[in-house]
Coordinates of C-alpha atoms in Angstrom, one line a residue:
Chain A
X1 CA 0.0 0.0 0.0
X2 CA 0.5 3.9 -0.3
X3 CA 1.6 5.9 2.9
X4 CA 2.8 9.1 3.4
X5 CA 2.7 10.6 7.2
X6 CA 3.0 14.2 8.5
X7 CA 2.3 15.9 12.1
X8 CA -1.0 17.6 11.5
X9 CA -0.3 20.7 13.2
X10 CA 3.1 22.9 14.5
X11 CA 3.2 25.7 16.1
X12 CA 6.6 28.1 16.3
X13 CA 7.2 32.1 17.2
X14 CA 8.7 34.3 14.3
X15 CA 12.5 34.2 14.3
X16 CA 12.6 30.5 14.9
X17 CA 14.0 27.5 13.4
X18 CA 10.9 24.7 12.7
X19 CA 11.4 20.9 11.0
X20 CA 8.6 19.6 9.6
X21 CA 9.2 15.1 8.9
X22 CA 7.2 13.1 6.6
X23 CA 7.9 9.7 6.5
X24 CA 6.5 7.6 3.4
X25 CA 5.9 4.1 1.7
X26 CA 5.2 3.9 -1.7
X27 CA 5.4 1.3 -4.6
X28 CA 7.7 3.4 -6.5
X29 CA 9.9 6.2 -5.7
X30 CA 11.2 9.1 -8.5
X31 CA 12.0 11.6 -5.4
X32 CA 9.8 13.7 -3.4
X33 CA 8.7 17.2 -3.2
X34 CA 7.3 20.0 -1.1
X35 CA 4.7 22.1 -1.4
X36 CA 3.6 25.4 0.7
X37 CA -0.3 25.7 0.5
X38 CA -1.9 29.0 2.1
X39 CA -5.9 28.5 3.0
X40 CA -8.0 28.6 -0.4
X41 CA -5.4 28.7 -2.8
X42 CA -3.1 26.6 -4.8
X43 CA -0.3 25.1 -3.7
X44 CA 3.0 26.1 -4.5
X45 CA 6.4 24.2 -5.0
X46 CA 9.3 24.4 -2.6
X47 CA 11.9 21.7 -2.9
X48 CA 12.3 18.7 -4.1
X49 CA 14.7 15.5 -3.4
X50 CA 15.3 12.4 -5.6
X51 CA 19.1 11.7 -3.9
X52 CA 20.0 11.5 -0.4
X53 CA 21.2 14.4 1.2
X54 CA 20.1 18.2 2.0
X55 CA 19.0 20.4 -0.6
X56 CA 19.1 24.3 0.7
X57 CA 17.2 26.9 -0.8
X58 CA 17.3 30.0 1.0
X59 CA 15.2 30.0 4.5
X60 CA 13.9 26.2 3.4
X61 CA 15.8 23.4 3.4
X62 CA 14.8 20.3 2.6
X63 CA 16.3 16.3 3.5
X64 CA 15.7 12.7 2.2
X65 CA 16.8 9.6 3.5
X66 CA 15.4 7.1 0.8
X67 CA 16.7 3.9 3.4
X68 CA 14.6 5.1 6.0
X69 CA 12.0 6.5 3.6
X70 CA 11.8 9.6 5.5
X71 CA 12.3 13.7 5.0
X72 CA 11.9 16.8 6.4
X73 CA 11.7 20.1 5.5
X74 CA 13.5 23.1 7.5
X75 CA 12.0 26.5 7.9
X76 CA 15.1 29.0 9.6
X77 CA 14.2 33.0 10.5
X78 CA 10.1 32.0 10.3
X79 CA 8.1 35.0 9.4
X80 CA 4.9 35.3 9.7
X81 CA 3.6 34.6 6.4
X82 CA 5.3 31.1 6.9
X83 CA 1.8 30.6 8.2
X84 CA 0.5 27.6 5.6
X85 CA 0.0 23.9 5.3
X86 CA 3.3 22.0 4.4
X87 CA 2.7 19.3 2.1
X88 CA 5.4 16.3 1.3
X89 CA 4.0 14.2 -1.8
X90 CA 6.0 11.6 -3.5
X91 CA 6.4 11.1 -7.2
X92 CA 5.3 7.7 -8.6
X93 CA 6.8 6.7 -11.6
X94 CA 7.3 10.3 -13.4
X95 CA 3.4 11.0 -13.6
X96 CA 1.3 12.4 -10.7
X97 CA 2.0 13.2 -6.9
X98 CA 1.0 11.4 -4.2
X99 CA 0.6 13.5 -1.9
X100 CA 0.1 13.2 2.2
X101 CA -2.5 14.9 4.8
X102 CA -0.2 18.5 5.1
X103 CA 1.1 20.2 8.4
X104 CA -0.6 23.0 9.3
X105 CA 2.3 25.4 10.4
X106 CA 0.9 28.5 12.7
X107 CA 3.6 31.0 13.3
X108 CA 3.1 33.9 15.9
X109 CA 5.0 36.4 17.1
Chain B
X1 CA 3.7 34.2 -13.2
X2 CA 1.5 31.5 -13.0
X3 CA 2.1 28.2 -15.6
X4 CA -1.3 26.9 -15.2
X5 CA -4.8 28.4 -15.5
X6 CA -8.0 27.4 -14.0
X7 CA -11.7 29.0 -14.4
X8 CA -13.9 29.2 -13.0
X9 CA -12.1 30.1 -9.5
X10 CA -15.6 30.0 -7.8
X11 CA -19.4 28.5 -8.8
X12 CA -22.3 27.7 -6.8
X13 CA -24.4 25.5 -8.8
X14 CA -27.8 23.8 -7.9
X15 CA -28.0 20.3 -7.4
X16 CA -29.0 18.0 -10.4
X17 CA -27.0 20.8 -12.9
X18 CA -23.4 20.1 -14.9
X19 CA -20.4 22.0 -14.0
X20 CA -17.8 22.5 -16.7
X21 CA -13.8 23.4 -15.2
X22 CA -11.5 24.8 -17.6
X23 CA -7.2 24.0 -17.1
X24 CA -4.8 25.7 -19.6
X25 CA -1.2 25.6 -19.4
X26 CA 0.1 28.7 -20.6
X27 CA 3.6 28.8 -22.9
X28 CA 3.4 25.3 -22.8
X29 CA 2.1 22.0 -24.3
X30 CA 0.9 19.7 -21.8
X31 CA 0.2 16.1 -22.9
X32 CA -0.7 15.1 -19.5
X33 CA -3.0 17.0 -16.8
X34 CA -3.9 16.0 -13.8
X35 CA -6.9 17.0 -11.5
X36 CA -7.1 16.9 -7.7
X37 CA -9.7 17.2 -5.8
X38 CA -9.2 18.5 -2.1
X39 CA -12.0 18.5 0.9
X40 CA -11.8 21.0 4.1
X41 CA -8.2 20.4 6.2
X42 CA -7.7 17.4 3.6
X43 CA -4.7 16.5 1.3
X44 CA -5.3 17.2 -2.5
X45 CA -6.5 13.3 -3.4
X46 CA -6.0 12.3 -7.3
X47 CA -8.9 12.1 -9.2
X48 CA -7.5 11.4 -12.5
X49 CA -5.0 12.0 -15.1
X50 CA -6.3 13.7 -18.2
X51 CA -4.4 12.3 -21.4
X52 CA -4.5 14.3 -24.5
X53 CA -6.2 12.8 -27.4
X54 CA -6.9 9.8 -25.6
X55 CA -8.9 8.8 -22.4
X56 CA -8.3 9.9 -18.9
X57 CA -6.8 7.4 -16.3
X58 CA -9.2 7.6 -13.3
X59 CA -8.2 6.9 -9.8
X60 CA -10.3 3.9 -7.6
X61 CA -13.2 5.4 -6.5
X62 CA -13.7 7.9 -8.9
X63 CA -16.5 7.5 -11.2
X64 CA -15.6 8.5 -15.0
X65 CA -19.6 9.2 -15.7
X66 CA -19.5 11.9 -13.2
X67 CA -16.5 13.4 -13.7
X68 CA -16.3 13.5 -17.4
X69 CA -12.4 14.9 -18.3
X70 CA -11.9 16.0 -21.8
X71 CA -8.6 17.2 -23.5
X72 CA -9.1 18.0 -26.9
X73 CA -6.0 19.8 -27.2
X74 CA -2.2 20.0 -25.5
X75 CA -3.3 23.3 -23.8
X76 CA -6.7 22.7 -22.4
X77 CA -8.5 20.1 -20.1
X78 CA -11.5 20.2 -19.0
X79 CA -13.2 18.5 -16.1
X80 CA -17.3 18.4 -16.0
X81 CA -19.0 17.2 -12.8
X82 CA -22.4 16.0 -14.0
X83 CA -25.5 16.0 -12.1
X84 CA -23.2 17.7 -9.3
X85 CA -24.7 16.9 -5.7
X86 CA -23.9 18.8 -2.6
X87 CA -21.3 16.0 -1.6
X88 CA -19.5 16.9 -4.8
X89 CA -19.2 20.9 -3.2
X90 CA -15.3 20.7 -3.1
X91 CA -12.1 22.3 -3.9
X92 CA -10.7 21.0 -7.4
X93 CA -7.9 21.8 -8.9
X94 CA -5.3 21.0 -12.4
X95 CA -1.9 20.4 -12.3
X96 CA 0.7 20.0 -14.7
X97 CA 4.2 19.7 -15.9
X98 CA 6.6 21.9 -17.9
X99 CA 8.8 19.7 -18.3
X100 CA 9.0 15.6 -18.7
X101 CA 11.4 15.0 -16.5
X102 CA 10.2 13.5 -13.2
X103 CA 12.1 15.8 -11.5
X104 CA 10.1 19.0 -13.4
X105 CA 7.6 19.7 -10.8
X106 CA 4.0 20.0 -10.9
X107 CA 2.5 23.4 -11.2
X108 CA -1.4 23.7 -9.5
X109 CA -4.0 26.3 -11.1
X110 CA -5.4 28.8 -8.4
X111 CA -7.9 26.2 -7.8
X112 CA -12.3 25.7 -8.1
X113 CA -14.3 25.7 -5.4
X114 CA -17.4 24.7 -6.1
X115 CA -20.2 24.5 -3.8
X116 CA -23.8 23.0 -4.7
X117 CA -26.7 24.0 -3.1

């Protein structure tokens, strides 16, 4: 079967370092991405991972471990309008995402 | 600037009526579109994948008669919901590649939410 598992919620205070984890199991595995998604809107894409390893970008970083079939994404100097649902999906095979439940992220200062 | 185009962004239809949802990718051919479909504090769950020129892939649980997809062309997919009922009031939305690698991400249209009464 087809899992991929986040926290549902995370709370942090502006200025601060949050890690947000997925851990997933999938029948195939062409790397994983991250997506920010704001309330009523369309996500939007962050990072993505095929080989082990951290990928930086900026204020977001993002890890895979494909042995332990796990990730996380790192949020450094959080703002305020970090405020969104984190989503980890997993590319199958080159075609669509699979994507898991999101982490609601509230930031406040 | 957005990659992907979606209209409506909002339509309140009665129940028993046909909704018709309109994807473009914009400065780029898309042979493959795919549609999401994404209830209140939910994950966006695949519906289907929209082939061009051919028939859509649908997902387990999705039934093709309701949710007719159509793409006539390597910019445009469309997704119907037919005889929409108020369990159908959702937020869908499109998605597609620019590139084929499977490292070219997707990129989401702002989204439908539709809402029948």
């Amino acid at each position: 079967g087809q899992n991929i598992d986040q926290p549902t919620e995370m709370t942090a205070t502006e200025g601060a370092i949050v890690q947000i984890n997925c851990t997933y199991q999938t029948s195939g595995f062409n790397g994983l991405f991250w997506y920010q998604q704001h309330a009523g809107e369309a996500p939007t894409f962050l990072s993505y991972n095929v080989l082990d390893g951290l990928e930086e970008k900026g204020r977001f970083s993002s890890f895979l471990s494909r042995s332990k079939g796990y990730s996380y994404l790192l949020l450094k100097e959080l703002q305020m309008k970090d405020s969104a649902s984190y989503l980890c999906a997993v590319n199958q095979a080159g075609t669509a995402l699979i994507f898991g439940k999101g982490t609601t992220l509230s930031v406040s200062s | 600037g957005a990659v992907v185009s979606q209209h409506p962004s909002r339509v309140i239809c009665k129940s028993g009526t046909s909704v018709k949802i309109e994807c473009r990718s914009l400065d780029f051919q898309a042979t493959t579109m795919f549609w999401y479909r994404q209830f209140p504090k939910q994950s966006l769950m695949l519906m289907a994948t929209s082939n061009e020129g051919s028939k859509a892939t649908y997902e387990q649980g999705v039934e093709k008669d309701k949710f007719l997809i159509n793409h006539a062309s390597l910019t445009l997919s469309t997704l119907t919901v037919t005889s929409a009922h108020p369990e159908d009031s959702s937020f869908y939305i499109c998605s597609a590649r620019t590139g084929a690698a499977y490292n070219s991400p997707l990129h989401f249209g702002n989204g439908t939410r539709l809402t029948v009464t």
